[in-house]
Amino acid sequence: MGAGDEHDSQEAKACPTTSSPKIPAPPEPENDKGIFPDIKSPSLEGLEGVTSENVDIFKLEAVAALRLLCRSIDNLVQITGDIPPTPPARSRGSSPAKGLSKLRELTPGDVTTPKKENMSLRPPGSHVQEIDGVIFAKTPIGSPEAHASEPISVSQIVGANAQPTYIQHGALARKFYSKRPPPISTEDYLMRMHKYCPMSTAVYLASSLYITRLAIVERVLPVTPRNVHRLLLACLRVAMKALEDLSWPHGRFSKVGGVTEGELGRLEITFCYLMDFSLKVDAAMLQREAESLCRHDRYDDVSQDIAISPMELRHPSETERKARPGAEKRKASNTLPSRPLVQVG
């Protein structure tokens, strides 16, 4: 037998005869796991082992951080109660006609502000950009260099006619209020957000830090059942954009949150202005916030500060009465005879 015959026999042993392909098992729909895993709702149970002494933000799971945030927000809402916006949204304040007329006199006539309804009727050449549901129109500006002979009016000075900061914050805070509390609890709302748009531990801790700063430290707005959902939605969105490299699409986040894309964009901008665009956090700040969230007596001092002292009523003194304008007029009217009593029937 030659070398070629031996080689052919070895190949025949190494490569056995091909058999028929194996038939796959019949399908079992009840046991089919599917292509994508099931989306399960997280549970708010299991915070017994997390304490302020052993909590570590680098080992804390996102669901546990969400549980701490939910418990903290619920306690804050219960302490605050249902406080209406200040001033009420339906009440009409003093007429701004006097201030507006003075502003029109100081404003040049050729400077006009485009109306919102005319934004869609702009010619194709105008520069209009839409970012996250908010329309931005690029206004052409001149040279930034100022000349010595250039007149300066009060209307051209930035912030010359601005209202006080607390009035501006009050107007911004009213954007988070609903006419009535939404028919979903804070727990279910946060669980829905985490179910369809899960976020990281840092986002939930930063959101708690932001709300603590607005509601407790600076007292810009109270957290009530009528504004907590919109506030959480904007807070989570801003914290995710500030801390994460990737964020959920604007349309998906707005649908899960239950608002339109334009409304979500306005809530984001409003929240950034309330925070004065100070959104930077570090590991030490998040660690302190996590330790504070683990304490059950976190809002004890806050509840004592929120308690309203009883109102003290007193009669005005004689000096105060004389100092009031129109006191003599009222005094003279008291000397007039009283009206006769009219009996009916």
mmCIF file of C-alpha atoms in Angstrom, residues 2-244:
data_model
loop_
_atom_site.group_PDB
_atom_site.id
_atom_site.type_symbol
_atom_site.label_atom_id
_atom_site.label_comp_id
_atom_site.label_asym_id
_atom_site.label_seq_id
_atom_site.Cartn_x
_atom_site.Cartn_y
_atom_site.Cartn_z
ATOM 1 C CA GLY A 2 1.431 3.312 -1.005
ATOM 2 C CA ALA A 3 1.648 6.523 0.934
ATOM 3 C CA GLY A 4 -1.293 7.974 -1.001
ATOM 4 C CA ASP A 5 -3.582 5.116 -0.043
ATOM 5 C CA GLU A 6 -2.687 5.500 3.645
ATOM 6 C CA HIS A 7 -3.458 9.226 3.487
ATOM 7 C CA ASP A 8 -6.891 8.588 1.912
ATOM 8 C CA SER A 9 -7.748 6.015 4.577
ATOM 9 C CA GLN A 10 -6.841 8.465 7.375
ATOM 10 C CA GLU A 11 -9.080 11.172 5.856
ATOM 11 C CA ALA A 12 -11.944 8.682 5.597
ATOM 12 C CA LYS A 13 -11.604 7.828 9.294
ATOM 13 C CA ALA A 14 -11.356 11.485 10.335
ATOM 14 C CA CYS A 15 -14.401 12.574 8.253
ATOM 15 C CA PRO A 16 -17.279 10.163 8.874
ATOM 16 C CA THR A 17 -20.216 10.010 6.553
ATOM 17 C CA THR A 18 -22.607 12.991 6.845
ATOM 18 C CA SER A 19 -25.916 12.184 8.551
ATOM 19 C CA SER A 20 -29.300 13.934 8.204
ATOM 20 C CA PRO A 21 -29.637 17.237 10.158
ATOM 21 C CA LYS A 22 -31.196 17.078 13.595
ATOM 22 C CA ILE A 23 -34.815 18.191 13.671
ATOM 23 C CA PRO A 24 -35.446 21.031 16.188
ATOM 24 C CA ALA A 25 -37.755 20.455 19.104
ATOM 25 C CA PRO A 26 -41.397 21.487 18.694
ATOM 26 C CA PRO A 27 -42.151 25.037 19.922
ATOM 27 C CA GLU A 28 -43.471 25.577 23.435
ATOM 28 C CA PRO A 29 -45.032 29.067 23.617
ATOM 29 C CA GLU A 30 -45.678 28.872 27.346
ATOM 30 C CA ASN A 31 -41.968 28.272 28.024
ATOM 31 C CA ASP A 32 -40.624 30.684 25.400
ATOM 32 C CA LYS A 33 -38.497 33.400 27.026
ATOM 33 C CA GLY A 34 -38.666 35.675 24.007
ATOM 34 C CA ILE A 35 -35.969 37.794 22.443
ATOM 35 C CA PHE A 36 -36.119 40.633 24.984
ATOM 36 C CA PRO A 37 -36.254 40.065 28.744
ATOM 37 C CA ASP A 38 -39.390 41.004 30.610
ATOM 38 C CA ILE A 39 -39.498 44.486 32.139
ATOM 39 C CA LYS A 40 -40.241 43.975 35.806
ATOM 40 C CA SER A 41 -41.357 46.725 38.132
ATOM 41 C CA PRO A 42 -38.941 47.336 41.010
ATOM 42 C CA SER A 43 -40.005 46.931 44.591
ATOM 43 C CA LEU A 44 -39.646 49.486 47.379
ATOM 44 C CA GLU A 45 -38.987 46.843 50.011
ATOM 45 C CA GLY A 46 -35.629 45.892 51.412
ATOM 46 C CA LEU A 47 -34.165 49.046 53.002
ATOM 47 C CA GLU A 48 -33.707 47.527 56.441
ATOM 48 C CA GLY A 49 -30.023 46.754 55.928
ATOM 49 C CA VAL A 50 -29.103 50.197 54.538
ATOM 50 C CA THR A 51 -28.062 52.608 57.291
ATOM 51 C CA SER A 52 -26.161 55.862 57.399
ATOM 52 C CA GLU A 53 -23.129 54.032 58.826
ATOM 53 C CA ASN A 54 -22.724 51.378 56.117
ATOM 54 C CA VAL A 55 -24.125 53.086 52.993
ATOM 55 C CA ASP A 56 -21.648 53.397 50.117
ATOM 56 C CA ILE A 57 -22.671 55.213 46.948
ATOM 57 C CA PHE A 58 -20.295 53.109 44.836
ATOM 58 C CA LYS A 59 -21.983 49.885 46.012
ATOM 59 C CA LEU A 60 -25.535 51.170 46.397
ATOM 60 C CA GLU A 61 -27.881 49.829 43.722
ATOM 61 C CA ALA A 62 -30.034 52.166 41.666
ATOM 62 C CA VAL A 63 -33.273 50.615 42.945
ATOM 63 C CA ALA A 64 -32.161 51.134 46.550
ATOM 64 C CA ALA A 65 -31.336 54.781 45.820
ATOM 65 C CA LEU A 66 -34.768 55.151 44.232
ATOM 66 C CA ARG A 67 -36.388 53.710 47.344
ATOM 67 C CA LEU A 68 -34.568 56.230 49.531
ATOM 68 C CA LEU A 69 -35.619 59.074 47.241
ATOM 69 C CA CYS A 70 -39.260 57.963 47.240
ATOM 70 C CA ARG A 71 -39.405 57.655 51.018
ATOM 71 C CA SER A 72 -37.812 61.063 51.481
ATOM 72 C CA ILE A 73 -40.137 62.812 49.021
ATOM 73 C CA ASP A 74 -43.243 61.220 50.551
ATOM 74 C CA ASN A 75 -42.223 62.410 54.012
ATOM 75 C CA LEU A 76 -41.556 65.909 52.714
ATOM 76 C CA VAL A 77 -44.947 66.075 50.983
ATOM 77 C CA GLN A 78 -46.738 64.948 54.149
ATOM 78 C CA ILE A 79 -44.943 67.570 56.226
ATOM 79 C CA THR A 80 -45.574 70.390 53.760
ATOM 80 C CA GLY A 81 -49.209 69.671 52.930
ATOM 81 C CA ASP A 82 -51.235 71.130 50.072
ATOM 82 C CA ILE A 83 -49.939 74.698 49.843
ATOM 83 C CA PRO A 84 -51.284 76.740 46.904
ATOM 84 C CA PRO A 85 -48.889 78.732 44.749
ATOM 85 C CA THR A 86 -48.039 82.207 45.989
ATOM 86 C CA PRO A 87 -49.661 84.359 44.772
ATOM 87 C CA PRO A 88 -52.605 82.193 43.687
ATOM 88 C CA ALA A 89 -52.695 81.477 39.994
ATOM 89 C CA ARG A 90 -56.314 82.690 39.602
ATOM 90 C CA SER A 91 -55.939 85.933 41.543
ATOM 91 C CA ARG A 92 -55.222 89.102 39.645
ATOM 92 C CA GLY A 93 -52.587 91.394 41.049
ATOM 93 C CA SER A 94 -52.126 95.093 40.503
ATOM 94 C CA SER A 95 -52.388 96.299 36.938
ATOM 95 C CA PRO A 96 -48.960 96.592 35.293
ATOM 96 C CA ALA A 97 -50.193 99.287 32.884
ATOM 97 C CA LYS A 98 -48.255 102.072 34.605
ATOM 98 C CA GLY A 99 -44.974 100.186 34.520
ATOM 99 C CA LEU A 100 -45.539 99.026 30.953
ATOM 100 C CA SER A 101 -46.267 102.531 29.708
ATOM 101 C CA LYS A 102 -43.063 103.792 31.262
ATOM 102 C CA LEU A 103 -41.168 100.898 29.712
ATOM 103 C CA ARG A 104 -42.654 101.660 26.276
ATOM 104 C CA GLU A 105 -41.438 105.234 26.531
ATOM 105 C CA LEU A 106 -37.904 104.071 27.271
ATOM 106 C CA THR A 107 -37.902 101.341 24.613
ATOM 107 C CA PRO A 108 -36.957 102.295 21.041
ATOM 108 C CA GLY A 109 -39.839 102.067 18.579
ATOM 109 C CA ASP A 110 -38.025 99.860 16.084
ATOM 110 C CA VAL A 111 -37.429 97.088 18.615
ATOM 111 C CA THR A 112 -40.331 94.639 18.576
ATOM 112 C CA THR A 113 -40.813 91.176 20.029
ATOM 113 C CA PRO A 114 -42.239 88.545 17.655
ATOM 114 C CA LYS A 115 -45.490 86.957 18.766
ATOM 115 C CA LYS A 116 -45.734 83.255 19.450
ATOM 116 C CA GLU A 117 -48.449 82.685 16.871
ATOM 117 C CA ASN A 118 -46.215 84.166 14.171
ATOM 118 C CA MET A 119 -43.377 81.745 14.843
ATOM 119 C CA SER A 120 -44.810 79.186 12.411
ATOM 120 C CA LEU A 121 -45.335 81.821 9.695
ATOM 121 C CA ARG A 122 -41.693 82.822 9.424
ATOM 122 C CA PRO A 123 -40.113 82.851 5.965
ATOM 123 C CA PRO A 124 -37.770 79.993 5.033
ATOM 124 C CA GLY A 125 -34.738 82.235 5.371
ATOM 125 C CA SER A 126 -35.206 82.863 9.108
ATOM 126 C CA HIS A 127 -33.158 80.809 11.535
ATOM 127 C CA VAL A 128 -35.444 78.784 13.816
ATOM 128 C CA GLN A 129 -34.070 75.864 15.805
ATOM 129 C CA GLU A 130 -36.001 73.367 17.913
ATOM 130 C CA ILE A 131 -34.202 71.670 20.796
ATOM 131 C CA ASP A 132 -36.045 69.124 22.954
ATOM 132 C CA GLY A 133 -39.441 70.532 22.040
ATOM 133 C CA VAL A 134 -38.512 74.192 22.677
ATOM 134 C CA ILE A 135 -38.315 76.603 19.729
ATOM 135 C CA PHE A 136 -35.331 78.948 19.683
ATOM 136 C CA ALA A 137 -35.181 81.815 17.190
ATOM 137 C CA LYS A 138 -31.752 83.229 16.413
ATOM 138 C CA THR A 139 -31.919 87.012 16.566
ATOM 139 C CA PRO A 140 -29.270 88.851 14.537
ATOM 140 C CA ILE A 141 -27.169 91.146 16.699
ATOM 141 C CA GLY A 142 -24.750 93.867 15.812
ATOM 142 C CA SER A 143 -21.185 94.424 16.821
ATOM 143 C CA PRO A 144 -20.477 93.801 20.528
ATOM 144 C CA GLU A 145 -18.124 96.788 20.656
ATOM 145 C CA ALA A 146 -19.564 99.940 22.207
ATOM 146 C CA HIS A 147 -18.706 103.386 20.928
ATOM 147 C CA ALA A 148 -18.168 106.496 22.988
ATOM 148 C CA SER A 149 -21.000 108.345 21.239
ATOM 149 C CA GLU A 150 -23.457 105.474 21.586
ATOM 150 C CA PRO A 151 -26.501 106.486 23.659
ATOM 151 C CA ILE A 152 -27.394 104.240 26.574
ATOM 152 C CA SER A 153 -30.986 104.024 27.744
ATOM 153 C CA VAL A 154 -32.417 102.277 30.767
ATOM 154 C CA SER A 155 -34.141 99.678 28.601
ATOM 155 C CA GLN A 156 -30.788 98.617 27.093
ATOM 156 C CA ILE A 157 -29.238 97.841 30.480
ATOM 157 C CA VAL A 158 -29.638 94.172 31.358
ATOM 158 C CA GLY A 159 -31.722 93.804 34.517
ATOM 159 C CA ALA A 160 -32.580 97.502 34.798
ATOM 160 C CA ASN A 161 -36.339 96.886 34.930
ATOM 161 C CA ALA A 162 -36.131 93.380 36.399
ATOM 162 C CA GLN A 163 -38.395 92.367 39.241
ATOM 163 C CA PRO A 164 -36.996 91.182 42.585
ATOM 164 C CA THR A 165 -35.613 87.670 42.705
ATOM 165 C CA TYR A 166 -38.330 86.282 44.962
ATOM 166 C CA ILE A 167 -41.029 87.447 42.529
ATOM 167 C CA GLN A 168 -39.219 85.798 39.633
ATOM 168 C CA HIS A 169 -38.825 82.560 41.607
ATOM 169 C CA GLY A 170 -42.518 82.614 42.484
ATOM 170 C CA ALA A 171 -43.488 82.973 38.840
ATOM 171 C CA LEU A 172 -41.173 80.113 37.877
ATOM 172 C CA ALA A 173 -42.353 77.856 40.708
ATOM 173 C CA ARG A 174 -45.987 78.133 39.560
ATOM 174 C CA LYS A 175 -45.103 76.290 36.343
ATOM 175 C CA PHE A 176 -44.806 73.035 38.320
ATOM 176 C CA TYR A 177 -48.292 73.243 39.837
ATOM 177 C CA SER A 178 -51.287 71.281 38.605
ATOM 178 C CA LYS A 179 -54.901 72.314 39.135
ATOM 179 C CA ARG A 180 -55.454 69.191 41.232
ATOM 180 C CA PRO A 181 -53.176 66.391 42.498
ATOM 181 C CA PRO A 182 -52.536 63.729 39.815
ATOM 182 C CA PRO A 183 -54.316 60.379 40.359
ATOM 183 C CA ILE A 184 -51.015 58.506 40.796
ATOM 184 C CA SER A 185 -48.925 58.293 43.922
ATOM 185 C CA THR A 186 -45.311 59.370 44.097
ATOM 186 C CA GLU A 187 -44.220 55.766 44.577
ATOM 187 C CA ASP A 188 -46.060 54.510 41.492
ATOM 188 C CA TYR A 189 -44.823 57.456 39.448
ATOM 189 C CA LEU A 190 -41.175 56.860 40.313
ATOM 190 C CA MET A 191 -41.566 53.130 39.747
ATOM 191 C CA ARG A 192 -43.005 53.832 36.308
ATOM 192 C CA MET A 193 -40.076 56.092 35.462
ATOM 193 C CA HIS A 194 -37.558 53.463 36.557
ATOM 194 C CA LYS A 195 -39.407 50.686 34.756
ATOM 195 C CA TYR A 196 -39.334 52.284 31.306
ATOM 196 C CA CYS A 197 -36.449 54.769 31.707
ATOM 197 C CA PRO A 198 -34.087 53.339 34.343
ATOM 198 C CA MET A 199 -31.399 55.671 35.620
ATOM 199 C CA SER A 200 -28.278 55.335 37.727
ATOM 200 C CA THR A 201 -27.711 55.698 41.454
ATOM 201 C CA ALA A 202 -26.031 59.078 41.020
ATOM 202 C CA VAL A 203 -29.072 60.498 39.215
ATOM 203 C CA TYR A 204 -31.447 59.570 42.048
ATOM 204 C CA LEU A 205 -29.110 60.893 44.734
ATOM 205 C CA ALA A 206 -28.501 64.120 42.814
ATOM 206 C CA SER A 207 -32.256 64.578 42.372
ATOM 207 C CA SER A 208 -32.734 64.321 46.118
ATOM 208 C CA LEU A 209 -29.915 66.826 46.601
ATOM 209 C CA TYR A 210 -31.508 69.295 44.182
ATOM 210 C CA ILE A 211 -34.955 69.067 45.785
ATOM 211 C CA THR A 212 -33.478 69.416 49.272
ATOM 212 C CA ARG A 213 -31.701 72.565 48.195
ATOM 213 C CA LEU A 214 -34.800 74.130 46.614
ATOM 214 C CA ALA A 215 -37.358 73.151 49.258
ATOM 215 C CA ILE A 216 -35.376 73.209 52.509
ATOM 216 C CA VAL A 217 -32.116 75.125 52.181
ATOM 217 C CA GLU A 218 -33.179 78.015 49.932
ATOM 218 C CA ARG A 219 -36.972 77.575 50.327
ATOM 219 C CA VAL A 220 -37.650 78.558 46.751
ATOM 220 C CA LEU A 221 -40.771 76.390 46.423
ATOM 221 C CA PRO A 222 -42.630 73.934 48.679
ATOM 222 C CA VAL A 223 -43.055 70.304 47.665
ATOM 223 C CA THR A 224 -46.800 69.609 47.635
ATOM 224 C CA PRO A 225 -49.052 66.909 46.145
ATOM 225 C CA ARG A 226 -49.854 69.243 43.244
ATOM 226 C CA ASN A 227 -46.288 69.921 42.086
ATOM 227 C CA VAL A 228 -44.242 66.917 43.216
ATOM 228 C CA HIS A 229 -44.734 64.900 40.006
ATOM 229 C CA ARG A 230 -43.641 67.647 37.623
ATOM 230 C CA LEU A 231 -40.826 68.609 39.949
ATOM 231 C CA LEU A 232 -39.511 65.042 40.061
ATOM 232 C CA LEU A 233 -39.809 64.698 36.292
ATOM 233 C CA ALA A 234 -37.793 67.849 35.617
ATOM 234 C CA CYS A 235 -35.317 67.028 38.376
ATOM 235 C CA LEU A 236 -34.608 63.536 37.055
ATOM 236 C CA ARG A 237 -34.260 64.822 33.498
ATOM 237 C CA VAL A 238 -31.815 67.584 34.440
ATOM 238 C CA ALA A 239 -29.788 65.316 36.743
ATOM 239 C CA MET A 240 -29.538 62.665 34.025
ATOM 240 C CA LYS A 241 -28.260 65.193 31.502
ATOM 241 C CA ALA A 242 -25.825 66.682 34.013
ATOM 242 C CA LEU A 243 -24.284 63.412 35.222
ATOM 243 C CA GLU A 244 -24.710 60.786 32.510
#
